[in-house]
PDB file of C-alpha atoms in Angstrom:
ATOM      1  CA  MET A   1     -76.270  47.653 -61.798  1.00 47.00           C
ATOM      2  CA  PRO A   2     -76.816  47.719 -58.030  1.00 47.00           C
ATOM      3  CA  ALA A   3     -74.366  49.585 -55.897  1.00 49.00           C
ATOM      4  CA  PRO A   4     -71.934  47.521 -53.832  1.00 47.00           C
ATOM      5  CA  LEU A   5     -72.784  46.949 -50.209  1.00 45.00           C
ATOM      6  CA  THR A   6     -70.729  49.147 -47.889  1.00 46.00           C
ATOM      7  CA  PHE A   7     -70.432  49.516 -44.125  1.00 40.00           C
ATOM      8  CA  PRO A   8     -69.911  52.645 -42.192  1.00 43.00           C
ATOM      9  CA  ALA A   9     -66.364  53.323 -41.149  1.00 42.00           C
ATOM     10  CA  ALA A  10     -67.411  53.436 -37.526  1.00 41.00           C
ATOM     11  CA  PHE A  11     -68.808  49.925 -37.797  1.00 38.00           C
ATOM     12  CA  SER A  12     -66.149  48.368 -39.955  1.00 40.00           C
ATOM     13  CA  SER A  13     -63.060  49.705 -38.210  1.00 40.00           C
ATOM     14  CA  PRO A  14     -63.560  47.877 -34.947  1.00 39.00           C
ATOM     15  CA  HIS A  15     -64.030  44.554 -36.732  1.00 43.00           C
ATOM     16  CA  GLN A  16     -60.926  45.116 -38.779  1.00 42.00           C
ATOM     17  CA  GLY A  17     -58.922  45.892 -35.657  1.00 42.00           C
ATOM     18  CA  ILE A  18     -60.336  43.162 -33.437  1.00 42.00           C
ATOM     19  CA  GLY A  19     -61.508  40.502 -35.820  1.00 43.00           C
ATOM     20  CA  VAL A  20     -58.106  39.623 -37.232  1.00 40.00           C
ATOM     21  CA  PRO A  21     -56.497  39.103 -33.808  1.00 40.00           C
ATOM     22  CA  LEU A  22     -59.490  37.088 -32.689  1.00 37.00           C
ATOM     23  CA  ILE A  23     -59.249  34.861 -35.749  1.00 37.00           C
ATOM     24  CA  CYS A  24     -55.502  34.412 -35.270  1.00 42.00           C
ATOM     25  CA  ALA A  25     -55.980  33.687 -31.616  1.00 43.00           C
ATOM     26  CA  ALA A  26     -58.631  31.137 -32.433  1.00 43.00           C
ATOM     27  CA  GLU A  27     -56.346  29.513 -34.940  1.00 46.00           C
ATOM     28  CA  ARG A  28     -53.537  29.393 -32.400  1.00 46.00           C
ATOM     29  CA  ARG A  29     -55.834  27.871 -29.781  1.00 45.00           C
ATOM     30  CA  SER A  30     -56.965  25.281 -32.327  1.00 44.00           C
ATOM     31  CA  ALA A  31     -53.359  24.485 -33.177  1.00 44.00           C
ATOM     32  CA  ASP A  32     -52.498  24.245 -29.489  1.00 46.00           C
ATOM     33  CA  VAL A  33     -55.391  21.904 -28.920  1.00 42.00           C
ATOM     34  CA  GLN A  34     -54.304  19.717 -31.827  1.00 44.00           C
ATOM     35  CA  ILE A  35     -50.709  19.611 -30.640  1.00 44.00           C
ATOM     36  CA  GLY A  36     -51.782  18.993 -27.086  1.00 45.00           C
ATOM     37  CA  THR A  37     -53.787  15.949 -28.060  1.00 46.00           C
ATOM     38  CA  ILE A  38     -50.606  14.091 -29.086  1.00 45.00           C
ATOM     39  CA  PRO A  39     -49.817  11.885 -26.065  1.00 50.00           C
ATOM     40  CA  ASP A  40     -46.337  12.518 -24.603  1.00 50.00           C
ATOM     41  CA  SER A  41     -46.573   9.275 -22.645  1.00 49.00           C
ATOM     42  CA  THR A  42     -45.732   7.346 -25.805  1.00 50.00           C
ATOM     43  CA  ALA A  43     -42.158   8.595 -25.742  1.00 47.00           C
ATOM     44  CA  ASP A  44     -41.957   7.871 -22.022  1.00 52.00           C
ATOM     45  CA  GLN A  45     -43.229   4.364 -22.641  1.00 51.00           C
ATOM     46  CA  MET A  46     -40.615   3.890 -25.354  1.00 47.00           C
ATOM     47  CA  ASP A  47     -37.825   5.072 -23.003  1.00 54.00           C
ATOM     48  CA  GLN A  48     -39.011   3.041 -20.015  1.00 55.00           C
ATOM     49  CA  PRO A  49     -37.547  -0.344 -21.130  1.00 54.00           C
ATOM     50  CA  ASN A  50     -34.188   1.307 -21.781  1.00 58.00           C
ATOM     51  CA  GLN A  51     -34.233   2.880 -18.328  1.00 58.00           C
ATOM     52  CA  GLN A  52     -35.113  -0.482 -16.794  1.00 57.00           C
ATOM     53  CA  ASP A  53     -32.309  -2.195 -18.720  1.00 57.00           C
ATOM     54  CA  PHE A  54     -29.817   0.450 -17.568  1.00 49.00           C
ATOM     55  CA  SER A  55     -31.010   0.135 -13.971  1.00 67.00           C
ATOM     56  CA  THR A  56     -30.683  -3.667 -14.098  1.00 68.00           C
ATOM     57  CA  LEU A  57     -27.257  -3.415 -15.678  1.00 62.00           C
ATOM     58  CA  SER A  58     -26.134  -0.894 -13.066  1.00 83.00           C
ATOM     59  CA  LEU A  59     -27.375  -3.144 -10.254  1.00 84.00           C
ATOM     60  CA  ARG A  60     -25.462  -6.091 -11.704  1.00 87.00           C
ATOM     61  CA  LEU A  61     -22.288  -4.031 -11.985  1.00 87.00           C
ATOM     62  CA  ARG A  62     -22.593  -2.777  -8.408  1.00 88.00           C
ATOM     63  CA  THR A  63     -23.255  -6.307  -7.180  1.00 89.00           C
ATOM     64  CA  ALA A  64     -20.248  -7.648  -9.071  1.00 89.00           C
ATOM     65  CA  ALA A  65     -18.108  -4.841  -7.691  1.00 89.00           C
ATOM     66  CA  PHE A  66     -19.217  -5.510  -4.115  1.00 90.00           C
ATOM     67  CA  SER A  67     -18.500  -9.220  -4.568  1.00 88.00           C
ATOM     68  CA  VAL A  68     -14.821  -8.279  -4.999  1.00 90.00           C
ATOM     69  CA  HIS A  69     -14.919  -6.672  -1.541  1.00 90.00           C
ATOM     70  CA  VAL A  70     -16.489  -9.859  -0.189  1.00 92.00           C
ATOM     71  CA  LEU A  71     -13.711 -11.895  -1.812  1.00 92.00           C
ATOM     72  CA  THR A  72     -11.073  -9.695  -0.176  1.00 93.00           C
ATOM     73  CA  ALA A  73     -12.795  -9.914   3.210  1.00 95.00           C
ATOM     74  CA  MET A  74     -12.848 -13.711   2.949  1.00 95.00           C
ATOM     75  CA  GLY A  75      -9.093 -13.547   3.385  1.00 95.00           C
ATOM     76  CA  GLY A  76      -9.710 -12.444   6.973  1.00 95.00           C
ATOM     77  CA  GLY A  77     -11.905 -15.476   7.606  1.00 97.00           C
ATOM     78  CA  ILE A  78      -9.279 -17.751   6.102  1.00 97.00           C
ATOM     79  CA  ALA A  79      -6.686 -16.123   8.384  1.00 97.00           C
ATOM     80  CA  LEU A  80      -8.791 -17.134  11.397  1.00 97.00           C
ATOM     81  CA  ILE A  81      -8.894 -20.735  10.175  1.00 98.00           C
ATOM     82  CA  ALA A  82      -5.112 -20.630   9.715  1.00 98.00           C
ATOM     83  CA  LEU A  83      -4.718 -19.306  13.256  1.00 98.00           C
ATOM     84  CA  LEU A  84      -6.847 -22.129  14.643  1.00 98.00           C
ATOM     85  CA  GLU A  85      -4.618 -24.629  12.848  1.00 98.00           C
ATOM     86  CA  ALA A  86      -1.565 -22.883  14.306  1.00 97.00           C
ATOM     87  CA  VAL A  87      -2.983 -23.140  17.815  1.00 97.00           C
ATOM     88  CA  ARG A  88      -3.325 -26.904  17.241  1.00 96.00           C
ATOM     89  CA  GLU A  89       0.265 -26.913  15.898  1.00 95.00           C
ATOM     90  CA  HIS A  90      -0.919 -28.179  12.537  1.00 97.00           C
ATOM     91  CA  TRP A  91       1.727 -26.095  10.812  1.00 97.00           C
ATOM     92  CA  SER A  92       1.408 -27.460   7.295  1.00 96.00           C
ATOM     93  CA  ALA A  93      -2.358 -26.906   7.388  1.00 97.00           C
ATOM     94  CA  MET A  94      -1.773 -23.361   8.647  1.00 98.00           C
ATOM     95  CA  PHE A  95       0.539 -22.589   5.725  1.00 98.00           C
ATOM     96  CA  ALA A  96      -1.923 -24.166   3.298  1.00 97.00           C
ATOM     97  CA  TRP A  97      -4.665 -21.786   4.450  1.00 97.00           C
ATOM     98  CA  LEU A  98      -2.275 -18.843   4.307  1.00 97.00           C
ATOM     99  CA  GLY A  99      -1.530 -19.933   0.746  1.00 96.00           C
ATOM    100  CA  VAL A 100      -5.238 -19.725  -0.098  1.00 96.00           C
ATOM    101  CA  ALA A 101      -5.276 -16.204   1.346  1.00 96.00           C
ATOM    102  CA  LEU A 102      -2.248 -15.397  -0.814  1.00 93.00           C
ATOM    103  CA  VAL A 103      -4.105 -16.517  -3.945  1.00 93.00           C
ATOM    104  CA  ILE A 104      -7.075 -14.327  -3.018  1.00 94.00           C
ATOM    105  CA  ASP A 105      -4.748 -11.376  -2.501  1.00 90.00           C
ATOM    106  CA  ALA A 106      -3.286 -11.937  -5.969  1.00 88.00           C
ATOM    107  CA  LEU A 107      -6.726 -12.059  -7.612  1.00 90.00           C
ATOM    108  CA  ASP A 108      -8.753  -9.334  -5.922  1.00 85.00           C
ATOM    109  CA  GLY A 109      -6.625  -6.413  -7.147  1.00 84.00           C
ATOM    110  CA  PRO A 110      -6.915  -7.167 -10.890  1.00 86.00           C
ATOM    111  CA  LEU A 111     -10.620  -7.947 -10.447  1.00 89.00           C
ATOM    112  CA  ALA A 112     -11.187  -4.652  -8.636  1.00 87.00           C
ATOM    113  CA  ARG A 113      -9.511  -2.679 -11.408  1.00 88.00           C
ATOM    114  CA  ARG A 114     -11.375  -4.567 -14.127  1.00 89.00           C
ATOM    115  CA  LEU A 115     -14.797  -4.014 -12.514  1.00 85.00           C
ATOM    116  CA  ASP A 116     -14.010  -0.410 -11.517  1.00 85.00           C
ATOM    117  CA  VAL A 117     -14.872  -1.156  -7.895  1.00 86.00           C
ATOM    118  CA  ALA A 118     -13.737   2.238  -6.608  1.00 86.00           C
ATOM    119  CA  ARG A 119     -16.393   3.988  -8.745  1.00 86.00           C
ATOM    120  CA  MET A 120     -19.153   1.380  -8.490  1.00 85.00           C
ATOM    121  CA  GLN A 121     -18.882   1.026  -4.682  1.00 87.00           C
ATOM    122  CA  PRO A 122     -17.537   4.367  -3.408  1.00 88.00           C
ATOM    123  CA  ASN A 123     -18.793   3.799   0.151  1.00 88.00           C
ATOM    124  CA  TRP A 124     -16.324   0.946   0.724  1.00 87.00           C
ATOM    125  CA  SER A 125     -12.567   1.477   0.625  1.00 86.00           C
ATOM    126  CA  GLY A 126     -10.941  -1.475  -1.076  1.00 82.00           C
ATOM    127  CA  GLU A 127      -7.520  -0.138  -0.135  1.00 88.00           C
ATOM    128  CA  VAL A 128      -8.314  -0.081   3.598  1.00 92.00           C
ATOM    129  CA  LEU A 129      -9.988  -3.488   3.421  1.00 93.00           C
ATOM    130  CA  ASP A 130      -6.983  -4.957   1.618  1.00 91.00           C
ATOM    131  CA  LEU A 131      -4.548  -3.547   4.183  1.00 92.00           C
ATOM    132  CA  VAL A 132      -6.583  -4.927   7.104  1.00 95.00           C
ATOM    133  CA  VAL A 133      -6.750  -8.421   5.631  1.00 96.00           C
ATOM    134  CA  ASP A 134      -3.104  -8.356   4.512  1.00 95.00           C
ATOM    135  CA  PHE A 135      -1.974  -7.372   7.998  1.00 96.00           C
ATOM    136  CA  VAL A 136      -3.761 -10.382   9.470  1.00 97.00           C
ATOM    137  CA  THR A 137      -2.510 -12.872   6.879  1.00 97.00           C
ATOM    138  CA  TYR A 138       0.993 -11.538   6.286  1.00 96.00           C
ATOM    139  CA  VAL A 139       1.854 -10.367   9.812  1.00 97.00           C
ATOM    140  CA  PHE A 140      -0.392 -11.363  12.706  1.00 97.00           C
ATOM    141  CA  VAL A 141      -0.959 -15.080  12.107  1.00 98.00           C
ATOM    142  CA  PRO A 142       2.671 -15.689  11.036  1.00 98.00           C
ATOM    143  CA  ALA A 143       3.869 -13.734  14.088  1.00 98.00           C
ATOM    144  CA  TYR A 144       1.959 -16.129  16.318  1.00 98.00           C
ATOM    145  CA  ALA A 145       3.383 -19.126  14.461  1.00 98.00           C
ATOM    146  CA  ILE A 146       6.948 -17.824  14.748  1.00 98.00           C
ATOM    147  CA  ALA A 147       6.606 -17.019  18.439  1.00 97.00           C
ATOM    148  CA  ALA A 148       4.761 -20.225  19.421  1.00 97.00           C
ATOM    149  CA  SER A 149       6.591 -22.756  17.246  1.00 95.00           C
ATOM    150  CA  GLY A 150       9.619 -23.247  19.499  1.00 95.00           C
ATOM    151  CA  LEU A 151      11.944 -22.206  16.690  1.00 97.00           C
ATOM    152  CA  LEU A 152      13.189 -19.133  18.608  1.00 97.00           C
ATOM    153  CA  LEU A 153      14.904 -18.696  21.922  1.00 97.00           C
ATOM    154  CA  PRO A 154      12.240 -19.021  24.655  1.00 96.00           C
ATOM    155  CA  LEU A 155      12.970 -15.638  26.219  1.00 96.00           C
ATOM    156  CA  ALA A 156      13.207 -13.873  22.865  1.00 97.00           C
ATOM    157  CA  ALA A 157      10.141 -15.465  21.230  1.00 97.00           C
ATOM    158  CA  PRO A 158       7.396 -13.263  22.762  1.00 97.00           C
ATOM    159  CA  LEU A 159       9.444 -10.086  22.353  1.00 97.00           C
ATOM    160  CA  LEU A 160      10.264 -10.851  18.735  1.00 98.00           C
ATOM    161  CA  GLY A 161       6.649 -11.816  18.069  1.00 97.00           C
ATOM    162  CA  ALA A 162       5.522  -8.447  19.426  1.00 98.00           C
ATOM    163  CA  GLY A 163       8.248  -6.763  17.383  1.00 97.00           C
ATOM    164  CA  ILE A 164       6.931  -8.405  14.229  1.00 98.00           C
ATOM    165  CA  VAL A 165       3.401  -7.138  14.907  1.00 97.00           C
ATOM    166  CA  VAL A 166       4.498  -3.582  15.799  1.00 97.00           C
ATOM    167  CA  SER A 167       6.911  -3.210  12.872  1.00 96.00           C
ATOM    168  CA  GLY A 168       4.379  -4.741  10.501  1.00 96.00           C
ATOM    169  CA  ALA A 169       1.667  -2.319  11.619  1.00 95.00           C
ATOM    170  CA  LEU A 170       4.005   0.636  11.112  1.00 95.00           C
ATOM    171  CA  TYR A 171       5.020  -0.662   7.696  1.00 93.00           C
ATOM    172  CA  PHE A 172       1.425  -1.016   6.520  1.00 92.00           C
ATOM    173  CA  ALA A 173       0.734   2.554   7.642  1.00 91.00           C
ATOM    174  CA  ASP A 174       3.781   3.935   5.811  1.00 89.00           C
ATOM    175  CA  ARG A 175       2.710   5.844   2.690  1.00 86.00           C
ATOM    176  CA  ARG A 176       6.192   5.222   1.246  1.00 86.00           C
ATOM    177  CA  MET A 177       5.922   1.449   1.427  1.00 84.00           C
ATOM    178  CA  LYS A 178       6.054   1.243  -2.382  1.00 83.00           C
ATOM    179  CA  THR A 179       8.356   3.055  -4.788  1.00 81.00           C
ATOM    180  CA  ASP A 180       7.283   4.721  -8.019  1.00 79.00           C
ATOM    181  CA  ASP A 181       8.303   1.623 -10.002  1.00 76.00           C
ATOM    182  CA  ASN A 182       6.222  -0.639  -7.687  1.00 73.00           C
ATOM    183  CA  HIS A 183       9.056  -2.126  -5.643  1.00 79.00           C
ATOM    184  CA  PHE A 184       8.547  -2.591  -1.923  1.00 86.00           C
ATOM    185  CA  ARG A 185      10.558  -0.155   0.152  1.00 88.00           C
ATOM    186  CA  GLY A 186      12.328  -1.976   2.983  1.00 88.00           C
ATOM    187  CA  PHE A 187      11.552  -5.515   4.093  1.00 91.00           C
ATOM    188  CA  PRO A 188       7.906  -5.796   3.011  1.00 91.00           C
ATOM    189  CA  ALA A 189       6.527  -7.529   6.117  1.00 92.00           C
ATOM    190  CA  LEU A 190       6.251 -10.875   4.333  1.00 94.00           C
ATOM    191  CA  TRP A 191       6.282 -12.714   7.644  1.00 97.00           C
ATOM    192  CA  ASN A 192       4.296 -15.605   6.232  1.00 96.00           C
ATOM    193  CA  ALA A 193       7.260 -16.289   3.937  1.00 96.00           C
ATOM    194  CA  VAL A 194       9.715 -15.845   6.825  1.00 97.00           C
ATOM    195  CA  ALA A 195       7.769 -18.334   8.933  1.00 98.00           C
ATOM    196  CA  PHE A 196       7.728 -20.777   6.006  1.00 98.00           C
ATOM    197  CA  TYR A 197      11.523 -20.621   5.662  1.00 98.00           C
ATOM    198  CA  LEU A 198      12.076 -20.917   9.410  1.00 98.00           C
ATOM    199  CA  PHE A 199      10.070 -24.157   9.389  1.00 97.00           C
ATOM    200  CA  LEU A 200      11.829 -25.308   6.217  1.00 97.00           C
ATOM    201  CA  LEU A 201      15.417 -24.661   7.340  1.00 96.00           C
ATOM    202  CA  HIS A 202      14.915 -25.366  11.042  1.00 95.00           C
ATOM    203  CA  LEU A 203      17.969 -23.357  12.025  1.00 96.00           C
ATOM    204  CA  PRO A 204      19.332 -23.246  15.593  1.00 97.00           C
ATOM    205  CA  ALA A 205      17.078 -21.167  17.824  1.00 97.00           C
ATOM    206  CA  ALA A 206      19.713 -18.474  18.359  1.00 97.00           C
ATOM    207  CA  LEU A 207      20.285 -18.049  14.618  1.00 97.00           C
ATOM    208  CA  SER A 208      16.552 -17.992  13.872  1.00 97.00           C
ATOM    209  CA  SER A 209      16.054 -15.363  16.580  1.00 98.00           C
ATOM    210  CA  LEU A 210      18.849 -13.250  15.121  1.00 98.00           C
ATOM    211  CA  ALA A 211      17.389 -13.539  11.625  1.00 97.00           C
ATOM    212  CA  VAL A 212      13.969 -12.362  12.833  1.00 98.00           C
ATOM    213  CA  ALA A 213      15.533  -9.420  14.701  1.00 98.00           C
ATOM    214  CA  VAL A 214      17.493  -8.390  11.594  1.00 97.00           C
ATOM    215  CA  LEU A 215      14.380  -8.525   9.409  1.00 96.00           C
ATOM    216  CA  ILE A 216      12.459  -6.378  11.899  1.00 97.00           C
ATOM    217  CA  GLY A 217      15.204  -3.792  11.569  1.00 96.00           C
ATOM    218  CA  LEU A 218      15.264  -4.065   7.760  1.00 94.00           C
ATOM    219  CA  THR A 219      11.598  -3.066   7.708  1.00 94.00           C
ATOM    220  CA  PHE A 220      12.761   0.527   8.111  1.00 93.00           C
ATOM    221  CA  VAL A 221      15.805   0.405   5.794  1.00 91.00           C
ATOM    222  CA  PRO A 222      15.205   2.013   2.350  1.00 86.00           C
ATOM    223  CA  PHE A 223      16.186  -0.816   0.024  1.00 85.00           C
ATOM    224  CA  ASN A 224      13.998  -2.217  -2.751  1.00 85.00           C
ATOM    225  CA  VAL A 225      12.337  -5.632  -2.881  1.00 85.00           C
ATOM    226  CA  VAL A 226      10.648  -6.894  -6.045  1.00 81.00           C
ATOM    227  CA  HIS A 227       6.862  -6.980  -6.102  1.00 78.00           C
ATOM    228  CA  PRO A 228       6.286 -10.325  -7.864  1.00 78.00           C
ATOM    229  CA  ILE A 229       3.392  -9.062 -10.003  1.00 74.00           C
ATOM    230  CA  ARG A 230       3.597  -5.297 -10.446  1.00 72.00           C
ATOM    231  CA  VAL A 231       7.278  -4.731 -11.197  1.00 74.00           C
ATOM    232  CA  VAL A 232       7.652  -4.494 -14.972  1.00 73.00           C
ATOM    233  CA  ARG A 233      11.372  -5.215 -15.173  1.00 80.00           C
ATOM    234  CA  LEU A 234      12.036  -8.935 -15.719  1.00 82.00           C
ATOM    235  CA  ARG A 235       8.367  -9.634 -15.106  1.00 82.00           C
ATOM    236  CA  ARG A 236       8.283 -12.842 -17.149  1.00 88.00           C
ATOM    237  CA  LEU A 237      11.281 -14.233 -15.295  1.00 90.00           C
ATOM    238  CA  THR A 238       9.809 -13.195 -11.947  1.00 88.00           C
ATOM    239  CA  LEU A 239       6.410 -14.750 -12.660  1.00 90.00           C
ATOM    240  CA  SER A 240       8.048 -17.940 -13.915  1.00 92.00           C
ATOM    241  CA  LEU A 241      10.088 -18.211 -10.730  1.00 93.00           C
ATOM    242  CA  ILE A 242       6.998 -17.552  -8.622  1.00 92.00           C
ATOM    243  CA  GLY A 243       5.265 -20.414 -10.417  1.00 94.00           C
ATOM    244  CA  VAL A 244       8.182 -22.738  -9.686  1.00 96.00           C
ATOM    245  CA  TRP A 245       8.210 -21.539  -6.082  1.00 96.00           C
ATOM    246  CA  ALA A 246       4.501 -22.323  -5.713  1.00 95.00           C
ATOM    247  CA  VAL A 247       4.995 -25.877  -6.974  1.00 97.00           C
ATOM    248  CA  LEU A 248       7.936 -26.454  -4.637  1.00 97.00           C
ATOM    249  CA  ALA A 249       6.064 -24.913  -1.694  1.00 97.00           C
ATOM    250  CA  ILE A 250       3.050 -27.164  -2.240  1.00 97.00           C
ATOM    251  CA  LEU A 251       5.351 -30.181  -2.420  1.00 97.00           C
ATOM    252  CA  THR A 252       6.963 -29.060   0.836  1.00 97.00           C
ATOM    253  CA  LEU A 253       3.628 -28.783   2.636  1.00 97.00           C
ATOM    254  CA  VAL A 254       2.398 -32.122   1.306  1.00 96.00           C
ATOM    255  CA  GLN A 255       5.538 -33.732   2.716  1.00 96.00           C
ATOM    256  CA  ASP A 256       5.264 -31.769   5.971  1.00 95.00           C
ATOM    257  CA  PHE A 257       8.607 -29.969   5.361  1.00 96.00           C
ATOM    258  CA  ASN A 258      10.492 -33.253   4.919  1.00 95.00           C
ATOM    259  CA  VAL A 259      11.814 -32.499   1.432  1.00 96.00           C
ATOM    260  CA  ALA A 260      15.066 -33.252  -0.366  1.00 96.00           C
ATOM    261  CA  ALA A 261      17.951 -30.801  -0.461  1.00 96.00           C
ATOM    262  CA  PRO A 262      17.346 -29.713  -4.106  1.00 96.00           C
ATOM    263  CA  VAL A 263      13.817 -28.569  -3.200  1.00 97.00           C
ATOM    264  CA  THR A 264      15.167 -26.554  -0.282  1.00 97.00           C
ATOM    265  CA  ALA A 265      17.918 -25.096  -2.443  1.00 97.00           C
ATOM    266  CA  GLY A 266      15.434 -24.084  -5.135  1.00 97.00           C
ATOM    267  CA  LEU A 267      13.162 -22.371  -2.633  1.00 97.00           C
ATOM    268  CA  CYS A 268      16.073 -20.484  -1.083  1.00 97.00           C
ATOM    269  CA  ALA A 269      17.431 -19.404  -4.488  1.00 96.00           C
ATOM    270  CA  ILE A 270      14.074 -17.955  -5.530  1.00 95.00           C
ATOM    271  CA  ALA A 271      13.785 -16.104  -2.228  1.00 94.00           C
ATOM    272  CA  ALA A 272      17.257 -14.652  -2.749  1.00 93.00           C
ATOM    273  CA  TYR A 273      16.224 -13.451  -6.218  1.00 90.00           C
ATOM    274  CA  ILE A 274      13.103 -11.696  -4.890  1.00 88.00           C
ATOM    275  CA  VAL A 275      14.949  -9.967  -2.047  1.00 86.00           C
ATOM    276  CA  GLY A 276      18.255  -9.184  -3.701  1.00 82.00           C
ATOM    277  CA  SER A 277      17.750  -8.875  -7.467  1.00 79.00           C
ATOM    278  CA  ASP A 278      17.091  -5.132  -7.444  1.00 75.00           C
ATOM    279  CA  ALA A 279      20.154  -4.437  -5.318  1.00 74.00           C
ATOM    280  CA  ILE A 280      22.341  -6.551  -7.633  1.00 78.00           C
ATOM    281  CA  ILE A 281      20.998  -4.822 -10.752  1.00 75.00           C
ATOM    282  CA  ARG A 282      21.652  -1.399  -9.242  1.00 70.00           C
ATOM    283  CA  LEU A 283      25.157  -2.454  -8.252  1.00 70.00           C
ATOM    284  CA  VAL A 284      25.931  -3.706 -11.760  1.00 71.00           C
ATOM    285  CA  ARG A 285      24.600  -0.486 -13.289  1.00 69.00           C
ATOM    286  CA  SER A 286      26.761   1.590 -10.951  1.00 71.00           C
ATOM    287  CA  PHE A 287      29.879  -0.255 -12.143  1.00 74.00           C
ATOM    288  CA  ASN A 288      28.936   0.170 -15.793  1.00 72.00           C
ATOM    289  CA  ALA A 289      28.173   3.868 -15.412  1.00 65.00           C
TER     290      ALA A 289
END
């Protein structure tokens, strides 16, 4: 039987020490090559439509959010149209345009919260934009109408008009203008409503002038006035009365302020509720305490 083939230790030892690592390394390189041949672009291609869908969706959301800012800013343009009507002494048309601005002001806030405008469009301040437009529609244009309508004493009209603008600007800059339960603090610079009632009641010039002066002073008095939408207490009653008020106001403008006494009485009663309901409720609670 032939003897088995053997190798010298000096020859075999190096192969045993080097050969195994070389084989393992070769196997690893082969495995790496095989793994590397699997295209990673396939996963990227699968993710690309999703990324495009997300980008398109994000663009639509940002566009929708910015459209709310455009809606709010349109109130400023409507205020200019109302001012032009006031200059022509088309008072009913002026109030009609201010009413459109009022509707926009009622809609843009809920839309902004629903579309998360503050997060989707962080470069635009909806709060500042709303205050600018509100100042024009609630204060500046009505101040012109009150001062130029002939409803006030001639000497007092320009001074009271300036007082309306100054007090209104200070009120809009006051960080305490709203209470924690969403009431307005002080007379809330609703000069469009004041102008409407001055045209409706057509009081003697001296009495109208006194009323305007008192309201300017009440801007800085810490009493509460109901916010028609945000105040939770008696919200259904408040919204119902606001709806009735809107119908009566439209009827008044259509008839150019020549309305029957019941319409005038209804409008005045609703105004009294908005201004005085919180004070009456607090007074009743103080007696029951």
